[in-house]
Amino acid sequence: MSTGIAVFTFGCRTNQYESQLLREAIVAAGNEVVLPEEASVAIINACCVTGKAEKDCRNLIRRLSRRGLRVVVTGCFLDESLAGLPAETYRRGQLPEELVCASVESISGFAGHLRAFVKVEDGCEGNCAYCIVPKVRGAVRSRRVADVAREVVCLVERGWPEVVLTGVNLAAFGKDTGERLAGLIATVGRINGLRRLRLSSLEPAFFCEDLLSAATDCPCFCPHFHIPLQSGSDRILQAMGREVSA
């Protein structure tokens, strides 16, 4: 008998992609993705990047537990922040097999969105003084360009003509494989039926000529970059452990 499972997501575009992957893995395991009021199990894809996200996640765990749901937490979390709460915790990719199918490795749609987020990279190797991401996400791990292209082809064919390439540290794409973000843009940009291609946040230090050329030469690339500016003070940037100057 199938289990009705509701998925809750906190955090970034990468987490939103991983929640879509969860939904498809739930269905592949013979279960059903349902609304919260119809669920017997809740899977929370957590975020601990901000104090507010952690607080909201803890509050949600308590509310769902009071309603009698089995609460399962995965994603980005610290064990100590969830200690004593009525929830099972599992690291990413280690959820119980009765809930999800572990062999699902790509998405074929993006529920509730007109544009699809596609994760191309995971992990960060920065040493920023304020950031917990390297601890909960680990080292840089990039997908292969060919794998990303196949996923985008599937999304386009199923009705998602706009795609946002995203990652924990998107600018680090290819650091571990030798491929380059510029090559990814060029390959994905040639996919028939793709109308709009976007990038999520890019650190200013990683802009280079080949990246700008690839974006310029791609007819479906949206002429917009999200560049995080965290401070205009070199002193503050140095204290933060950032690798850029004002």
GROMACS .gro file of C-alpha atoms in nm:
model
  246
    1MET     CA    1   0.000   0.000   0.000
    2SER     CA    2   0.138   0.343  -0.093
    3THR     CA    3   0.215   0.608   0.165
    4GLY     CA    4   0.097   0.969   0.132
    5ILE     CA    5   0.400   1.195   0.177
    6ALA     CA    6   0.415   1.574   0.191
    7VAL     CA    7   0.741   1.754   0.108
    8PHE     CA    8   0.840   2.083   0.273
    9THR     CA    9   1.133   2.293   0.155
   10PHE     CA   10   1.345   2.558   0.323
   11GLY     CA   11   1.629   2.750   0.166
   12CYS     CA   12   1.794   2.799  -0.169
   13ARG     CA   13   1.728   2.703  -0.530
   14THR     CA   14   1.953   2.402  -0.486
   15ASN     CA   15   1.729   2.279  -0.204
   16GLN     CA   16   1.426   2.338  -0.426
   17TYR     CA   17   1.583   2.120  -0.697
   18GLU     CA   18   1.657   1.850  -0.441
   19SER     CA   19   1.296   1.861  -0.318
   20GLN     CA   20   1.177   1.799  -0.674
   21LEU     CA   21   1.419   1.506  -0.687
   22LEU     CA   22   1.265   1.385  -0.361
   23ARG     CA   23   0.913   1.406  -0.505
   24GLU     CA   24   1.010   1.196  -0.805
   25ALA     CA   25   1.193   0.947  -0.583
   26ILE     CA   26   0.882   0.916  -0.364
   27VAL     CA   27   0.668   0.828  -0.667
   28ALA     CA   28   0.933   0.587  -0.799
   29ALA     CA   29   0.919   0.403  -0.465
   30GLY     CA   30   0.545   0.344  -0.513
   31ASN     CA   31   0.431   0.619  -0.279
   32GLU     CA   32   0.228   0.933  -0.343
   33VAL     CA   33   0.314   1.301  -0.304
   34VAL     CA   34   0.014   1.464  -0.136
   35LEU     CA   35  -0.098   1.786   0.031
   36PRO     CA   36   0.000   1.825   0.399
   37GLU     CA   37  -0.357   1.765   0.520
   38GLU     CA   38  -0.364   1.431   0.334
   39ALA     CA   39  -0.020   1.305   0.445
   40SER     CA   40   0.083   1.047   0.700
   41VAL     CA   41   0.453   1.128   0.652
   42ALA     CA   42   0.622   1.467   0.615
   43ILE     CA   43   0.970   1.503   0.467
   44ILE     CA   44   1.134   1.837   0.548
   45ASN     CA   45   1.423   1.948   0.330
   46ALA     CA   46   1.590   2.170   0.586
   47CYS     CA   47   1.817   2.475   0.574
   48CYS     CA   48   2.052   2.597   0.846
   49VAL     CA   49   2.217   2.885   0.662
   50THR     CA   50   2.018   3.140   0.862
   51GLY     CA   51   1.884   3.141   1.216
   52LYS     CA   52   1.535   3.213   1.085
   53ALA     CA   53   1.536   2.905   0.860
   54GLU     CA   54   1.643   2.688   1.153
   55LYS     CA   55   1.375   2.834   1.379
   56ASP     CA   56   1.104   2.792   1.115
   57CYS     CA   57   1.211   2.432   1.058
   58ARG     CA   58   1.193   2.350   1.429
   59ASN     CA   59   0.848   2.509   1.456
   60LEU     CA   60   0.725   2.312   1.156
   61ILE     CA   61   0.850   1.986   1.309
   62ARG     CA   62   0.652   2.055   1.625
   63ARG     CA   63   0.332   2.148   1.436
   64LEU     CA   64   0.344   1.840   1.213
   65SER     CA   65   0.421   1.610   1.505
   66ARG     CA   66   0.123   1.744   1.702
   67ARG     CA   67  -0.095   1.644   1.406
   68GLY     CA   68   0.033   1.287   1.433
   69LEU     CA   69   0.255   1.279   1.123
   70ARG     CA   70   0.578   1.087   1.100
   71VAL     CA   71   0.833   1.367   1.053
   72VAL     CA   72   1.152   1.303   0.856
   73VAL     CA   73   1.422   1.569   0.819
   74THR     CA   74   1.694   1.577   0.555
   75GLY     CA   75   1.894   1.845   0.375
   76CYS     CA   76   2.113   2.100   0.555
   77PHE     CA   77   2.087   2.075   0.931
   78LEU     CA   78   2.298   2.046   1.244
   79ASP     CA   79   2.222   1.755   1.476
   80GLU     CA   80   2.239   1.977   1.782
   81SER     CA   81   1.981   2.220   1.643
   82LEU     CA   82   1.724   1.939   1.614
   83ALA     CA   83   1.810   1.753   1.935
   84GLY     CA   84   1.505   1.654   2.137
   85LEU     CA   85   1.257   1.725   1.860
   86PRO     CA   86   1.007   1.457   1.745
   87ALA     CA   87   1.169   1.389   1.409
   88GLU     CA   88   1.385   1.132   1.234
   89THR     CA   89   1.698   1.282   1.076
   90TYR     CA   90   1.880   1.149   0.771
   91ARG     CA   91   2.169   1.288   0.573
   92ARG     CA   92   2.105   1.376   0.212
   93GLY     CA   93   2.070   1.062   0.000
   94GLN     CA   94   2.017   0.831   0.299
   95LEU     CA   95   1.639   0.839   0.342
   96PRO     CA   96   1.462   0.509   0.418
   97GLU     CA   97   1.396   0.297   0.110
   98GLU     CA   98   1.031   0.249   0.201
   99LEU     CA   99   0.988   0.623   0.142
  100VAL     CA  100   1.208   0.702  -0.159
  101CYS     CA  101   1.379   0.523  -0.446
  102ALA     CA  102   1.753   0.587  -0.418
  103SER     CA  103   1.819   0.525  -0.788
  104VAL     CA  104   1.640   0.843  -0.903
  105GLU     CA  105   1.919   1.082  -1.001
  106SER     CA  106   1.753   1.342  -1.224
  107ILE     CA  107   1.424   1.527  -1.255
  108SER     CA  108   1.165   1.527  -1.533
  109GLY     CA  109   0.954   1.823  -1.420
  110PHE     CA  110   0.933   2.100  -1.162
  111ALA     CA  111   0.610   2.101  -0.966
  112GLY     CA  112   0.458   2.441  -0.895
  113HIS     CA  113   0.705   2.638  -1.109
  114LEU     CA  114   0.699   2.776  -1.462
  115ARG     CA  115   1.080   2.767  -1.474
  116ALA     CA  116   1.292   2.472  -1.366
  117PHE     CA  117   1.596   2.490  -1.142
  118VAL     CA  118   1.869   2.247  -1.242
  119LYS     CA  119   2.145   2.171  -0.992
  120VAL     CA  120   2.480   2.144  -1.167
  121GLU     CA  121   2.714   2.165  -0.867
  122ASP     CA  122   2.716   2.088  -0.496
  123GLY     CA  123   2.952   2.183  -0.215
  124CYS     CA  124   3.178   2.475  -0.131
  125GLU     CA  125   3.544   2.493  -0.029
  126GLY     CA  126   3.544   2.853   0.088
  127ASN     CA  127   3.654   2.952   0.436
  128CYS     CA  128   3.421   3.244   0.502
  129ALA     CA  129   3.417   3.323   0.872
  130TYR     CA  130   3.038   3.342   0.899
  131CYS     CA  131   2.927   3.053   0.678
  132ILE     CA  132   2.828   2.698   0.771
  133VAL     CA  133   2.774   2.577   0.413
  134PRO     CA  134   3.108   2.389   0.373
  135LYS     CA  135   3.028   2.190   0.688
  136VAL     CA  136   2.685   2.076   0.576
  137ARG     CA  137   2.749   2.053   0.199
  138GLY     CA  138   3.108   1.928   0.182
  139ALA     CA  139   3.358   1.963  -0.101
  140VAL     CA  140   3.279   2.074  -0.456
  141ARG     CA  141   3.112   1.805  -0.668
  142SER     CA  142   3.012   1.890  -1.023
  143ARG     CA  143   2.779   1.708  -1.258
  144ARG     CA  144   2.899   1.632  -1.607
  145VAL     CA  145   2.792   1.865  -1.884
  146ALA     CA  146   2.636   1.576  -2.077
  147ASP     CA  147   2.426   1.470  -1.775
  148VAL     CA  148   2.296   1.823  -1.725
  149ALA     CA  149   2.213   1.854  -2.095
  150ARG     CA  150   2.010   1.531  -2.090
  151GLU     CA  151   1.810   1.657  -1.793
  152VAL     CA  152   1.740   1.991  -1.960
  153VAL     CA  153   1.629   1.816  -2.280
  154CYS     CA  154   1.380   1.614  -2.074
  155LEU     CA  155   1.250   1.926  -1.897
  156VAL     CA  156   1.206   2.115  -2.224
  157GLU     CA  157   1.023   1.823  -2.384
  158ARG     CA  158   0.788   1.808  -2.085
  159GLY     CA  159   0.696   2.175  -2.092
  160TRP     CA  160   0.964   2.370  -1.905
  161PRO     CA  161   1.126   2.596  -2.169
  162GLU     CA  162   1.301   2.814  -1.908
  163VAL     CA  163   1.585   2.675  -1.697
  164VAL     CA  164   1.798   2.823  -1.419
  165LEU     CA  165   2.138   2.657  -1.367
  166THR     CA  166   2.213   2.656  -0.997
  167GLY     CA  167   2.456   2.524  -0.741
  168VAL     CA  168   2.582   2.579  -0.389
  169ASN     CA  169   2.878   2.762  -0.539
  170LEU     CA  170   2.793   2.779  -0.908
  171ALA     CA  171   3.120   2.950  -1.000
  172ALA     CA  172   3.309   2.641  -0.877
  173PHE     CA  173   3.143   2.422  -1.143
  174GLY     CA  174   3.402   2.197  -1.304
  175LYS     CA  175   3.672   2.249  -1.041
  176ASP     CA  176   3.670   1.874  -0.976
  177THR     CA  177   3.602   1.752  -1.332
  178GLY     CA  178   3.797   1.989  -1.555
  179GLU     CA  179   3.484   2.109  -1.735
  180ARG     CA  180   3.391   2.476  -1.737
  181LEU     CA  181   3.077   2.677  -1.674
  182ALA     CA  182   3.124   2.848  -2.010
  183GLY     CA  183   3.113   2.509  -2.183
  184LEU     CA  184   2.800   2.416  -1.992
  185ILE     CA  185   2.627   2.736  -2.105
  186ALA     CA  186   2.731   2.673  -2.466
  187THR     CA  187   2.605   2.313  -2.461
  188VAL     CA  188   2.275   2.376  -2.283
  189GLY     CA  189   2.212   2.688  -2.489
  190ARG     CA  190   2.203   2.480  -2.808
  191ILE     CA  191   1.916   2.258  -2.689
  192ASN     CA  192   1.616   2.282  -2.922
  193GLY     CA  193   1.311   2.434  -2.758
  194LEU     CA  194   1.496   2.601  -2.471
  195ARG     CA  195   1.373   2.960  -2.474
  196ARG     CA  196   1.541   3.110  -2.169
  197LEU     CA  197   1.856   3.014  -1.981
  198ARG     CA  198   1.953   3.180  -1.655
  199LEU     CA  199   2.225   3.144  -1.392
  200SER     CA  200   2.179   3.170  -1.017
  201SER     CA  201   2.421   3.378  -0.807
  202LEU     CA  202   2.781   3.413  -0.923
  203GLU     CA  203   3.065   3.548  -0.712
  204PRO     CA  204   3.225   3.857  -0.872
  205ALA     CA  205   3.576   3.711  -0.850
  206PHE     CA  206   3.486   3.431  -1.090
  207PHE     CA  207   3.377   3.634  -1.392
  208CYS     CA  208   3.609   3.574  -1.685
  209GLU     CA  209   3.623   3.637  -2.058
  210ASP     CA  210   3.514   3.289  -2.168
  211LEU     CA  211   3.210   3.296  -1.937
  212LEU     CA  212   3.100   3.635  -2.069
  213SER     CA  213   3.161   3.524  -2.427
  214ALA     CA  214   2.955   3.207  -2.378
  215ALA     CA  215   2.668   3.410  -2.232
  216THR     CA  216   2.688   3.664  -2.514
  217ASP     CA  217   2.694   3.395  -2.785
  218CYS     CA  218   2.400   3.201  -2.637
  219PRO     CA  219   2.078   3.327  -2.803
  220CYS     CA  220   1.852   3.214  -2.519
  221PHE     CA  221   2.068   3.345  -2.234
  222CYS     CA  222   1.882   3.608  -2.031
  223PRO     CA  223   2.101   3.921  -2.003
  224HIS     CA  224   2.112   3.930  -1.625
  225PHE     CA  225   2.362   3.828  -1.357
  226HIS     CA  226   2.297   3.811  -0.985
  227ILE     CA  227   2.624   3.921  -0.824
  228PRO     CA  228   2.628   3.920  -0.442
  229LEU     CA  229   2.784   4.235  -0.295
  230GLN     CA  230   2.826   4.173   0.076
  231SER     CA  231   3.020   4.481   0.175
  232GLY     CA  232   3.191   4.785   0.025
  233SER     CA  233   3.457   4.777   0.296
  234ASP     CA  234   3.784   4.588   0.249
  235ARG     CA  235   3.817   4.565   0.627
  236ILE     CA  236   3.479   4.397   0.662
  237LEU     CA  237   3.541   4.164   0.367
  238GLN     CA  238   3.872   4.056   0.518
  239ALA     CA  239   3.705   3.991   0.855
  240MET     CA  240   3.443   3.783   0.676
  241GLY     CA  241   3.715   3.571   0.517
  242ARG     CA  242   3.607   3.669   0.166
  243GLU     CA  243   3.850   3.629  -0.123
  244VAL     CA  244   3.751   3.957  -0.289
  245SER     CA  245   3.814   4.323  -0.220
  246ALA     CA  246   3.586   4.621  -0.261
   0.00000   0.00000   0.00000
